[in-house]
Coordinates of C-alpha atoms in Angstrom, one line a residue:
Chain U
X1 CA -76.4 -2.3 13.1
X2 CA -76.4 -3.6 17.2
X3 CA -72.6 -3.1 16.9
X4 CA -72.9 0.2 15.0
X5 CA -75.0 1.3 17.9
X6 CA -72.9 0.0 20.7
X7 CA -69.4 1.5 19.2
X8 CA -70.7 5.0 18.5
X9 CA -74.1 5.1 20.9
X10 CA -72.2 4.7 24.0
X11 CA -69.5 7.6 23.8
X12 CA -72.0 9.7 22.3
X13 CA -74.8 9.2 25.8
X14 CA -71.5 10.4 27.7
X15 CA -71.0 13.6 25.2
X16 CA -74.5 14.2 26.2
X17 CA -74.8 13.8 29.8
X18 CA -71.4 15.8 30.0
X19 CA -72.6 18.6 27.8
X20 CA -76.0 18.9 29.6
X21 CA -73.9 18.6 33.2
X22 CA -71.8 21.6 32.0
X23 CA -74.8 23.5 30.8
X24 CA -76.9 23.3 34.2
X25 CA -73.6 24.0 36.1
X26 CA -73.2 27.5 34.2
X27 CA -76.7 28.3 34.7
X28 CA -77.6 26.8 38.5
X29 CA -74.1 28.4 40.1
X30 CA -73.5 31.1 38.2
X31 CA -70.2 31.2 36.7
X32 CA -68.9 33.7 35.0
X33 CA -68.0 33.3 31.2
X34 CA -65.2 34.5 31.2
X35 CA -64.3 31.1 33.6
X36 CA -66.5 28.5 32.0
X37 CA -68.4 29.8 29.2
X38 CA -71.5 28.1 28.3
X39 CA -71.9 25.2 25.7
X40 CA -74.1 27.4 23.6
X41 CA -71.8 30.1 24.0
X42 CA -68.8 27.8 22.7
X43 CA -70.9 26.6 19.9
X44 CA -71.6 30.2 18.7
X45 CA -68.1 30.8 18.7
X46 CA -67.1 27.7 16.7
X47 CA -69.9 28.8 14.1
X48 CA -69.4 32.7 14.0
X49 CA -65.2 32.3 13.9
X50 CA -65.0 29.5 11.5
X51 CA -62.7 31.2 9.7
X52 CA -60.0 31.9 12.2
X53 CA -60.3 28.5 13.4
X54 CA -60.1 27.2 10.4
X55 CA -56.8 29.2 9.1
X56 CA -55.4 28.3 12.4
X57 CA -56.2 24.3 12.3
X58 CA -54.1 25.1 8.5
X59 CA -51.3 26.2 10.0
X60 CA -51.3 23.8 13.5
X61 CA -51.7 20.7 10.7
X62 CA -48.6 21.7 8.1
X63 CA -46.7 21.9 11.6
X64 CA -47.6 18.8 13.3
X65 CA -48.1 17.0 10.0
X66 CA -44.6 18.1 9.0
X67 CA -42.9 16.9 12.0
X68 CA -44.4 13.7 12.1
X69 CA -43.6 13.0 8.6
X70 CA -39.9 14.1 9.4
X71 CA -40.1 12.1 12.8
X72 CA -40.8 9.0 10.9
X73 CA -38.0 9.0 7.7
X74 CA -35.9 9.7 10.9
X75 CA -37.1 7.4 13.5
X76 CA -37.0 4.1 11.3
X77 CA -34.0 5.4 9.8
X78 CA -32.2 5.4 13.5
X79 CA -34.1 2.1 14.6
X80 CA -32.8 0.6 11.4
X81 CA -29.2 1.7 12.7
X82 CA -29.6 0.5 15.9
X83 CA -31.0 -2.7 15.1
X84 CA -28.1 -3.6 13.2
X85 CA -26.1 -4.7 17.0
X86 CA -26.6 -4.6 20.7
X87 CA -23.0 -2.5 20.6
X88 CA -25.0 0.5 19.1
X89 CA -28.1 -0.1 21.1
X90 CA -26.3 -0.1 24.3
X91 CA -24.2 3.3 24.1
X92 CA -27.0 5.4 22.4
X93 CA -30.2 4.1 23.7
X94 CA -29.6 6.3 26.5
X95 CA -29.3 9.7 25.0
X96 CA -32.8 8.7 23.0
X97 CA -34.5 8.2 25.9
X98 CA -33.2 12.0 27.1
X99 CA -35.6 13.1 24.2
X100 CA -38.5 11.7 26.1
X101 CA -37.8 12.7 29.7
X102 CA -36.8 16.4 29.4
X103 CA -40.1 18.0 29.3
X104 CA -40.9 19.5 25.8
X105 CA -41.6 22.9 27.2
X106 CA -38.1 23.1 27.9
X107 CA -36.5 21.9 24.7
X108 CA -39.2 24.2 23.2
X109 CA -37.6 27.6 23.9
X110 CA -33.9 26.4 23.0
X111 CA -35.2 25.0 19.5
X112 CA -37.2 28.6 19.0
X113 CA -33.9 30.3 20.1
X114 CA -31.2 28.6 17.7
X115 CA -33.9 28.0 14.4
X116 CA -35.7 31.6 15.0
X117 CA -39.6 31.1 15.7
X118 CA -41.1 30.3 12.5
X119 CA -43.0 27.5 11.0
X120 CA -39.4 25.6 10.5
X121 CA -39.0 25.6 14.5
X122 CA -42.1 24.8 15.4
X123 CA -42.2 21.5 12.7
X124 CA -39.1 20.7 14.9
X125 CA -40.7 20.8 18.1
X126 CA -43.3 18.6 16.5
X127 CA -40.4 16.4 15.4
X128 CA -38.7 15.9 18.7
X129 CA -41.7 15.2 20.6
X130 CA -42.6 12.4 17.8
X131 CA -39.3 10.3 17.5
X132 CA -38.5 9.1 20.6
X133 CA -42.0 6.7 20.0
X134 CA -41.1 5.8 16.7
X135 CA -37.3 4.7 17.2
X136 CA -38.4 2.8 20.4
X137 CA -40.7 0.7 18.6
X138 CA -39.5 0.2 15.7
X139 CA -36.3 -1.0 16.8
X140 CA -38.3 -3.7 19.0
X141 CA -40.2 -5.0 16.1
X142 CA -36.3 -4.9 14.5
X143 CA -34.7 -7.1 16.5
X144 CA -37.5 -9.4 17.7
X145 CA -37.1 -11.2 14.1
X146 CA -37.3 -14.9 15.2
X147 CA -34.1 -16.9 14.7
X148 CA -35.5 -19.6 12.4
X149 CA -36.8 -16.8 9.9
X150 CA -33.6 -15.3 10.1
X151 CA -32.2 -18.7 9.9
X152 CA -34.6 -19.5 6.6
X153 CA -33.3 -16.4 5.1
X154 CA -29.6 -17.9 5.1
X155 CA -30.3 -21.0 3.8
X156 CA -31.2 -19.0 0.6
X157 CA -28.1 -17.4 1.0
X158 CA -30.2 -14.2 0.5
X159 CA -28.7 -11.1 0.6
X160 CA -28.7 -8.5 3.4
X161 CA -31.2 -6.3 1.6
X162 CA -33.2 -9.0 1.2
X163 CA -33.4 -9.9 4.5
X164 CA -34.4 -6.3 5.6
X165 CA -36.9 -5.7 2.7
X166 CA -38.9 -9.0 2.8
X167 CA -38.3 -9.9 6.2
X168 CA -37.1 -7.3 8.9
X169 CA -39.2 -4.7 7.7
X170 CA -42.2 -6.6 7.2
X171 CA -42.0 -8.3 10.7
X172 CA -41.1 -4.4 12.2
X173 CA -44.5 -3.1 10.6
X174 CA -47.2 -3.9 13.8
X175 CA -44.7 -2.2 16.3
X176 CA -43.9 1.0 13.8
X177 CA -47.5 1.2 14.2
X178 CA -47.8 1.1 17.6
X179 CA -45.3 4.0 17.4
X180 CA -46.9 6.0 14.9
X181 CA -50.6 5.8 16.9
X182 CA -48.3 7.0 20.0
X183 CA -46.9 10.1 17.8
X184 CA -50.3 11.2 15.8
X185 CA -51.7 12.2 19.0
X186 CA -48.5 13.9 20.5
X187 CA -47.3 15.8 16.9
X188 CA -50.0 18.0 17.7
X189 CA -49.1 18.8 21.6
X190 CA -45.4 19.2 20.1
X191 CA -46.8 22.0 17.6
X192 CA -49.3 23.9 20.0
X193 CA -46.6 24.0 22.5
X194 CA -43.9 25.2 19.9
X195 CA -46.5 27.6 18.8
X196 CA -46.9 28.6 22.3
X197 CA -43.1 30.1 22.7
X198 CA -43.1 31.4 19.0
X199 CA -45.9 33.5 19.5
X200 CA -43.8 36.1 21.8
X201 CA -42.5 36.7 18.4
X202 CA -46.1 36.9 16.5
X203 CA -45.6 35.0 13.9
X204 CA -47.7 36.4 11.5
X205 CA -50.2 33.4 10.5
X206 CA -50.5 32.0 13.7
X207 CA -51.7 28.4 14.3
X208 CA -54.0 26.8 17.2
X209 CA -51.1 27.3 19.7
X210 CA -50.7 31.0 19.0
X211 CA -54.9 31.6 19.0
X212 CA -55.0 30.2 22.4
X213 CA -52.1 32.5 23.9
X214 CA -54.1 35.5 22.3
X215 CA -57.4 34.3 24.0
X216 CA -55.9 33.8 26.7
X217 CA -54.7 37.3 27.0
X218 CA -58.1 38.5 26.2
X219 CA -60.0 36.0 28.5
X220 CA -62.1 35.0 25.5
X221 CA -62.5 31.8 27.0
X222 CA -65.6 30.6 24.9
X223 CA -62.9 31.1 21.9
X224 CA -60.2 29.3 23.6
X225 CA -62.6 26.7 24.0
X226 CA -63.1 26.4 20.7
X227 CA -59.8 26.4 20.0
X228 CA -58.8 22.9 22.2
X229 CA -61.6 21.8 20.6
X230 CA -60.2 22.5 16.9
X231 CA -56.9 20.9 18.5
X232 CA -58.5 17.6 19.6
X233 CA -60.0 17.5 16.3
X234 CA -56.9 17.9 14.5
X235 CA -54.9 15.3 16.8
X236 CA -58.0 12.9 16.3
X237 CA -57.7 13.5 12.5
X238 CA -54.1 12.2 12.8
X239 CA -54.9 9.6 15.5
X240 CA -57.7 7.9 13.0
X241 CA -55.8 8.4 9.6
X242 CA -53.3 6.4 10.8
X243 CA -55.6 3.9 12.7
X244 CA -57.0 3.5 9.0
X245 CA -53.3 2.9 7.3
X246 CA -52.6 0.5 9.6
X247 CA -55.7 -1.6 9.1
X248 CA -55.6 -1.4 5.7
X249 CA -52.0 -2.4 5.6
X250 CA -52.1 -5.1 8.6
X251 CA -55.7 -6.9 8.6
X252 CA -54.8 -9.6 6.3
X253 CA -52.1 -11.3 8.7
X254 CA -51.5 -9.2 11.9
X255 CA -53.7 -10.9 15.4
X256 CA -54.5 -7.4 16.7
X257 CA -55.8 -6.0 13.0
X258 CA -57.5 -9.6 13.2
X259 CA -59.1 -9.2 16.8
X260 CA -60.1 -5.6 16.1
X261 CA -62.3 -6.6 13.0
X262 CA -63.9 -10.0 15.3
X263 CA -64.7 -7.8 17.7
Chain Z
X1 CA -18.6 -49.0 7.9
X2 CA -17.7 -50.6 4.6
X3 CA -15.0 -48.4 2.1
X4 CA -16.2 -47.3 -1.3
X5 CA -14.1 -46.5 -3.6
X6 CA -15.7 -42.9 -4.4
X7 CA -16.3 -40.7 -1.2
X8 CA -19.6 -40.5 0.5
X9 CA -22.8 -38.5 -0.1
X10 CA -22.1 -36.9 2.8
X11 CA -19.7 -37.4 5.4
X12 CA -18.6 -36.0 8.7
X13 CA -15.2 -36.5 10.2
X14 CA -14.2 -36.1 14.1
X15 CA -16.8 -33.5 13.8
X16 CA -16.0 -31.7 17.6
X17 CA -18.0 -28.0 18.7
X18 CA -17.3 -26.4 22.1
X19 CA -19.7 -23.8 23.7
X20 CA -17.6 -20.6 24.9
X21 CA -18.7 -21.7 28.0
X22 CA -16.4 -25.2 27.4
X23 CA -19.5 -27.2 27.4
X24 CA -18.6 -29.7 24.9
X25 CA -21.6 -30.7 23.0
X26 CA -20.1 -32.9 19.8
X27 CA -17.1 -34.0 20.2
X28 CA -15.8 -36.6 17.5
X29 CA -19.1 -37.3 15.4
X30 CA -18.2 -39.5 12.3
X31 CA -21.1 -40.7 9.9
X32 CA -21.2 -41.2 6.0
X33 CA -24.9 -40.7 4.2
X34 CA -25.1 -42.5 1.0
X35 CA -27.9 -40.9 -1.8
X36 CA -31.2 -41.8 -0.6
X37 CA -30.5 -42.1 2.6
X38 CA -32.6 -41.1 5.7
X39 CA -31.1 -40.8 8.6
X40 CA -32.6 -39.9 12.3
X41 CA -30.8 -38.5 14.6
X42 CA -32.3 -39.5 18.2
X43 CA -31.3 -38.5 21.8
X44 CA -31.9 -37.2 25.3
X45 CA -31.8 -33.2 25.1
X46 CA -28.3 -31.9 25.3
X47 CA -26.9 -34.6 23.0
X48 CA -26.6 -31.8 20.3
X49 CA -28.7 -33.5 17.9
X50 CA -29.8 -30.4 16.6
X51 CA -26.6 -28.7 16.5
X52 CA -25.2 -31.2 14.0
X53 CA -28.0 -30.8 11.8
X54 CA -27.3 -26.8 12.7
X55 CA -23.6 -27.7 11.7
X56 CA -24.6 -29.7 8.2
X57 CA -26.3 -26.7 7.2
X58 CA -23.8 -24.3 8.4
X59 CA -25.6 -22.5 10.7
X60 CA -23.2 -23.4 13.4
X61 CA -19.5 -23.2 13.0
X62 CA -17.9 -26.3 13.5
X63 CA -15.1 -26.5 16.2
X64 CA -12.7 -28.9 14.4
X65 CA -13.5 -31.9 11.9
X66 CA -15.1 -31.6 8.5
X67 CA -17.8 -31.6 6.9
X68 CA -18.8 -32.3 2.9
X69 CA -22.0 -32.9 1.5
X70 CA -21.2 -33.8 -1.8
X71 CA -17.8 -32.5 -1.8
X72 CA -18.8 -29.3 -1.3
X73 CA -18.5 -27.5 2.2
X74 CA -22.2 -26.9 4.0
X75 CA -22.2 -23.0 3.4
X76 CA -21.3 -24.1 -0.5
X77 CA -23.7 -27.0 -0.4
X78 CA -26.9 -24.4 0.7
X79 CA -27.5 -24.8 -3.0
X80 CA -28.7 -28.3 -2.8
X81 CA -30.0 -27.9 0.8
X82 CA -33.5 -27.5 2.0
X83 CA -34.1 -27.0 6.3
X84 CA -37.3 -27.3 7.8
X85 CA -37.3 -26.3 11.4
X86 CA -39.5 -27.2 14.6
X87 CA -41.9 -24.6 13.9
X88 CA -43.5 -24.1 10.6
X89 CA -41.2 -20.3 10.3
X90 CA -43.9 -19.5 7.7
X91 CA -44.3 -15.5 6.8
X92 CA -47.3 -14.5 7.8
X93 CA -47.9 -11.4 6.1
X94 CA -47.5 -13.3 2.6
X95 CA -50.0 -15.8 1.1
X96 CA -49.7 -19.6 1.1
X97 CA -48.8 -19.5 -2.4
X98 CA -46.3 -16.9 -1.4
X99 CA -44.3 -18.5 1.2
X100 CA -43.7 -21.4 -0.7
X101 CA -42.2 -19.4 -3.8
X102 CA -39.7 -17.8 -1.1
X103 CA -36.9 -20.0 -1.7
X104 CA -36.6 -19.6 -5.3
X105 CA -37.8 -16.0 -4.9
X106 CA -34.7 -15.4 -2.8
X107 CA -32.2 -17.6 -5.2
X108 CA -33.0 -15.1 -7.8
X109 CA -33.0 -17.7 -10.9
X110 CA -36.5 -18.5 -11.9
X111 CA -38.6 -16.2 -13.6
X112 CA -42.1 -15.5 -11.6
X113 CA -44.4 -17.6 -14.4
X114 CA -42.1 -20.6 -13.5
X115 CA -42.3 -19.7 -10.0
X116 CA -46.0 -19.8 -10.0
X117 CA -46.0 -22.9 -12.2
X118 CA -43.4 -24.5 -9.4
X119 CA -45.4 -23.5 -6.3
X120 CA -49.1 -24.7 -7.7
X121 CA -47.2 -28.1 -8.0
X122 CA -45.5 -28.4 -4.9
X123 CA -48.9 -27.6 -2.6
X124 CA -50.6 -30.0 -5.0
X125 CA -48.3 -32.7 -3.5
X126 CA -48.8 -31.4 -0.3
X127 CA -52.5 -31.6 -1.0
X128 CA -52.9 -27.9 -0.1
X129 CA -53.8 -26.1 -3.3
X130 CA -57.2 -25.1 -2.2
X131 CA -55.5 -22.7 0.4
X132 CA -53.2 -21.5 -1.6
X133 CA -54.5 -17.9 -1.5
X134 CA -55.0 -18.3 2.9
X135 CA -52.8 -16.5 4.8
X136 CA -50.5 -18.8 7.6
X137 CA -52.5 -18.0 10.4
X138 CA -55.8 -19.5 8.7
X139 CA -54.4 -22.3 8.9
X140 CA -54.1 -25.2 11.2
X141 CA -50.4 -26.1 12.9
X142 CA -50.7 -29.3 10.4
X143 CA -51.3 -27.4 7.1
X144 CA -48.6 -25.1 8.7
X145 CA -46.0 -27.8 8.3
X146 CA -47.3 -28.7 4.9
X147 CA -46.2 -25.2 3.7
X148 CA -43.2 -25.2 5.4
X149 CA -42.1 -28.7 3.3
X150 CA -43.8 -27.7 0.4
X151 CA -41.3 -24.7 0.6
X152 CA -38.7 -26.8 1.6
X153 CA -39.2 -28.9 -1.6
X154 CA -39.7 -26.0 -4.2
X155 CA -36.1 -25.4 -4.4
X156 CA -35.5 -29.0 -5.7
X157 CA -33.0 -29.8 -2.7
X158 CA -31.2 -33.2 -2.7
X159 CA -30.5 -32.8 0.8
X160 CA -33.1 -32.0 3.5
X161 CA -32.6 -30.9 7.1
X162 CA -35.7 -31.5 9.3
X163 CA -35.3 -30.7 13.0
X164 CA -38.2 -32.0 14.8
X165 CA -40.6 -30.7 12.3
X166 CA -43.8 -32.5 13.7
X167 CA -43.0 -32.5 17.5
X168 CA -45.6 -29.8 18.0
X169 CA -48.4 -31.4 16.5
X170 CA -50.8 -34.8 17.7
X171 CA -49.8 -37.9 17.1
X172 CA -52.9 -38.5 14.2
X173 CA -51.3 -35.9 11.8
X174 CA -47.8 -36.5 13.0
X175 CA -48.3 -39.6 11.6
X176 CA -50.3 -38.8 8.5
X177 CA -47.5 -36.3 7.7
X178 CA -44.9 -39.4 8.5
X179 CA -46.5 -40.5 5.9
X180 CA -46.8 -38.1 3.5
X181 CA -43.1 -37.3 4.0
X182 CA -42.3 -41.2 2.8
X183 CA -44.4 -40.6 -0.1
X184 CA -42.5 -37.5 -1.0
X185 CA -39.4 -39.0 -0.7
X186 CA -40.3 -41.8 -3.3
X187 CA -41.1 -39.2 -5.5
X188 CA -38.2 -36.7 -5.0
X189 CA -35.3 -38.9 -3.5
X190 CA -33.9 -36.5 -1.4
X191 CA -31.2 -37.7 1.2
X192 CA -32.7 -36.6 4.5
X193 CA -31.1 -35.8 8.3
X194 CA -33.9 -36.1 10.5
X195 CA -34.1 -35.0 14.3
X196 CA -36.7 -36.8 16.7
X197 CA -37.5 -37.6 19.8
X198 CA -40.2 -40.0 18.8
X199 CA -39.1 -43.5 18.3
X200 CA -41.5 -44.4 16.5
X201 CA -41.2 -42.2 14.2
X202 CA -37.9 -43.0 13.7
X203 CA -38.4 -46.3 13.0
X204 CA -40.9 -45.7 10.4
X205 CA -39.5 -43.2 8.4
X206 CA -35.2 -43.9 8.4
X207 CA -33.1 -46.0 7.0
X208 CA -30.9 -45.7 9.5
X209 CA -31.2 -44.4 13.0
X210 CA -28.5 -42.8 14.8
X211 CA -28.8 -42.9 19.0
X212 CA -27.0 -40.1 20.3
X213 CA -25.6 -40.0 23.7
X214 CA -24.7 -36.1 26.0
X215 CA -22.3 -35.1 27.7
X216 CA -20.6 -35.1 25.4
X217 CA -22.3 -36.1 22.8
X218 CA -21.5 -38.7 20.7
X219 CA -23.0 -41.7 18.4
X220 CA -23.3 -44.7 20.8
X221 CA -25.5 -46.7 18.1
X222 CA -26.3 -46.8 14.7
X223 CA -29.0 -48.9 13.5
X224 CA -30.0 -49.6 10.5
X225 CA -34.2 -50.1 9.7
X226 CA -33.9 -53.0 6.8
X227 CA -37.6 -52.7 5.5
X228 CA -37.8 -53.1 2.0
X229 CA -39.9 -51.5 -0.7
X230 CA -43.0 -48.5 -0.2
X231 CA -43.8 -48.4 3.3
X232 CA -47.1 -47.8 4.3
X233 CA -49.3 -47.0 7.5
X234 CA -50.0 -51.0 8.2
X235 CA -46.2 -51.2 9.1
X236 CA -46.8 -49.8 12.3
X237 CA -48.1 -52.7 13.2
X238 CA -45.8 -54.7 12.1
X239 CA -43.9 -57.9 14.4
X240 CA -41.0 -56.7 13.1
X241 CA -41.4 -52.9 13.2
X242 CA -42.6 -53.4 16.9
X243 CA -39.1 -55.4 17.3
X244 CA -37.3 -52.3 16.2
X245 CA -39.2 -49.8 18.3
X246 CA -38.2 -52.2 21.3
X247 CA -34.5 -52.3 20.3
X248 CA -34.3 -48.2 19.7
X249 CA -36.0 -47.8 23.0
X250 CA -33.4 -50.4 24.8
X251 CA -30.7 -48.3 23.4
X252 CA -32.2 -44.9 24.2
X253 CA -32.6 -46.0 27.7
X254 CA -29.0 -46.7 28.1
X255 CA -27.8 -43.5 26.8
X256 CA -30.2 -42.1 29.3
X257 CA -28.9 -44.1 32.1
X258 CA -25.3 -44.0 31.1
X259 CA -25.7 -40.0 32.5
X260 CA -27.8 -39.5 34.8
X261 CA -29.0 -36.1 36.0
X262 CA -25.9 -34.4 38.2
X263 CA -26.5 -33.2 41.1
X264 CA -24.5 -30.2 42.2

């Protein structure tokens, strides 16, 4: 109960203070709402436009969701290739590590221009913004198989897909999960900024990304509040999810699922 | 080295391997192993003790010689082979249980009920059958080792490779393992290649101990341990096993002092 209190009584004190902070600061100097908006004023939103919110987390989730699926058949698929010698490693790690540097708002446009801007593009955004984590760790875990174990595996004479099944992809498991914490959060940056470009086109269900261009434009901020909110929900939603999978699949054996359930 | 008329157990011949960097590490081991044997193979580090055993299992390509253990080539002879390495190299996302059935899981040839039946046995003679259901990091770096020879031993091997297996632990369950090992071999007869730095250790377990000398390395002694019957703990302290410790030492310090450290 003392450590029920101290995970979840500590973060909520600082939602508090924050949220009364915010509230005297709207009232004492007298900003406008159209420039901060007023927590009350968000919360009404959030209540009154469930609806669009809700339709719009839909759509934001399918994207995100879709791409990080897609990012992760395709990002152990790659680290599984390039785990198989340093040859392959060395002349393509360099062109995976273009996919994180060049800023996502500029691949964004470029996928929206050759896929058209609907849901399809915007997955793909999602996708690209994902896979660079997942191929990066993945192929660490890969190839940091101990010698001995791989050692053991030959003095069974056991066959390659042996050795991958019951020993590489087991030992792989704690770093694809480092990567897949790293891509929960960012799927749903990749699909509110994909959104972001498609929505010159108006797509005509439009997701999170799309809502906040259009408040935006209107300077309904208290809605554009609401709608980062609805975003940080969705990215948490992820974020936790696969927090969940990976104790569930790692707290037998793995030191950090370990330390994390002492603690 | 007396002639039989039928070839050795095991034997190596002029067994020679080269690093790429011409380092030569072996060059010209020849030794015979008769059934039952248990051989140690001692030396300062760099006398590639552990790349012969490496070599006998076929995990290193030999340079030039041969090798047969029991006619058969190493990477033929896997089959009757068991290695058991410095560290315990257990899984540790399966079960005790789990790791131990891993050889003969990844032979293919015994049905899981058999498996099951097979691995209950082997951690009963490794006196671990209570843990069985543990995972590897519940357990301590002894128990660790236990697993890793109980594993060893489910695959029935008539030859076993042990390269330092209890180097990382204290001396207490270094030596109640040196024990247990003897025991096991009673019961299984396995012919074993053992690699130590540990004199004693040496001494109590082998039947033979091989000093190995670097640069290159090479056998500079063989000698043989003539105890007879079970051995037990009280041997230790033993006139004559003390004698034997003495004479392994003498001989390890002469390899030692035959090269001393260069200086560039």
């Amino acid at each position: 109960m003392r450590r029920l209190l101290a995970q979840v009584g500590w973060p909520l004190a600082v939602l508090v203070a924050v949220i009364t902070v915010w509230d005297l600061a709207c009232r004492w100097l007298a900003i406008p709402a159209y420039v901060l908006p007023p927590p009350e004023a968000v919360l009404r939103v959030l209540v009154e436009r469930r609806g669009n919110l809700a339709s719009a987390f839909r759509v934001t989730a399918v994207e995100a969701g879709g791409g990080y699926l897609m990012s992760i058949v395709a990002g152990v698929l790659i680290a599984l290739f390039f785990a198989r010698s340093p040859l392959i490693r060395r002349s393509l790690y360099p062109y995976t590590i273009v996919l994180q540097t060049v800023p996502i708002v500029a691949i964004a446009p470029l996928i929206l221009m050759w896929f058209g801007s609907g849901l399809r593009s915007v997955m793909l955004v999602a996708f690209v913004i994902c896979l660079f984590p997942i191929i990066a760790n993945t192929t660490q875990g890969l190839i940091s198989v101990p010698r001995n174990l791989i050692d053991l595996f030959a003095m069974a004479n056991a066959p390659r897909s042996a050795q991958l099944l019951k020993l590489r992809l087991p030992y792989a498991l704690p770093s694809l999960f480092v990567g897949l914490r790293i891509s929960a959060g960012i799927s749903v940056i990749g699909a509110v900024t994909g959104e972001l470009f498609a929505s010159s086109n108006a797509v005509g269900e439009g997701g999170l990304g799309y809502s906040i261009t259009y408040a935006n434009s209107q300077l309904q901020t208290d809605y554009l509040f609401a709608l980062v909110l609805t975003a940080s929900l969705l990215g948490f939603l992820f974020f936790f999810t696969v927090a969940a999978l990976e104790w569930l699949c790692l707290r037998q054996w793995h030191e950090s699922a370990m330390r994390a359930d002492a603690d | 080295m007396s002639t039989t008329p039928q070839p050795a157990f095991i034997s190596v011949v002029g067994a020679t391997k080269r690093w790429s960097n011409g380092v030569t590490v072996l060059d010209g081991i020849t030794l015979t192993a008769d059934r039952g044997d248990f051989v140690s193979l001692i030396g300062p580090s760099g006398c590639g003790k552990s790349t012969l055993l490496r070599i006998l299992a076929g995990l290193t390509p030999l340079g030039a010689g041969s090798v047969r253990l029991d006619g058969m080539a190493p990477e033929a002879a896997r089959e009757i082979m068991s290695f058991i390495f410095q560290d315990a190299t257990l899984l540790p996302w399966r079960t005790v249980r789990s790791n131990v059935e891993l050889g003969l899981e990844l032979e293919g040839r015994t049905p899981t009920a058999q498996r099951r039946e097979i691995s209950a046995s082997m951690l009963r003679l490794v006196g671990l059958s209570d843990v069985a259901h543990l995972h590897p990091r519940q357990l301590s770096g002894g128990m660790r080792m236990r697993v890793s020879i109980a594993r060893a031993l489910a695959t029935r091997p008539r030859i076993l490779l042990m390269d330092e297996p209890f180097g990382a632990l204290d001396e207490m369950t270094r030596d109640l393992l040196n024990e247990e090992l003897l025991r096991l071999r009673e019961q299984e007869r396995f012919t074993t290649f053992f690699v130590t730095h540990s004199v004693s250790e040496a001494v109590f377990l082998s039947t033979r101990i091989l000093v190995l000398a670097a640069k290159p390395g090479r056998i500079a002694r063989e000698i043989r341990v003539p105890f007879e019957g079970p051995r037990s703990a009280e041997l230790r302290s033993a006139p004559e096993f003390l004698r034997l410790v003495g004479e392994v030492s003498t001989a390890l310090r002469s390899v030692q002092c035959d090269n001393p450290p260069e200086n560039p």
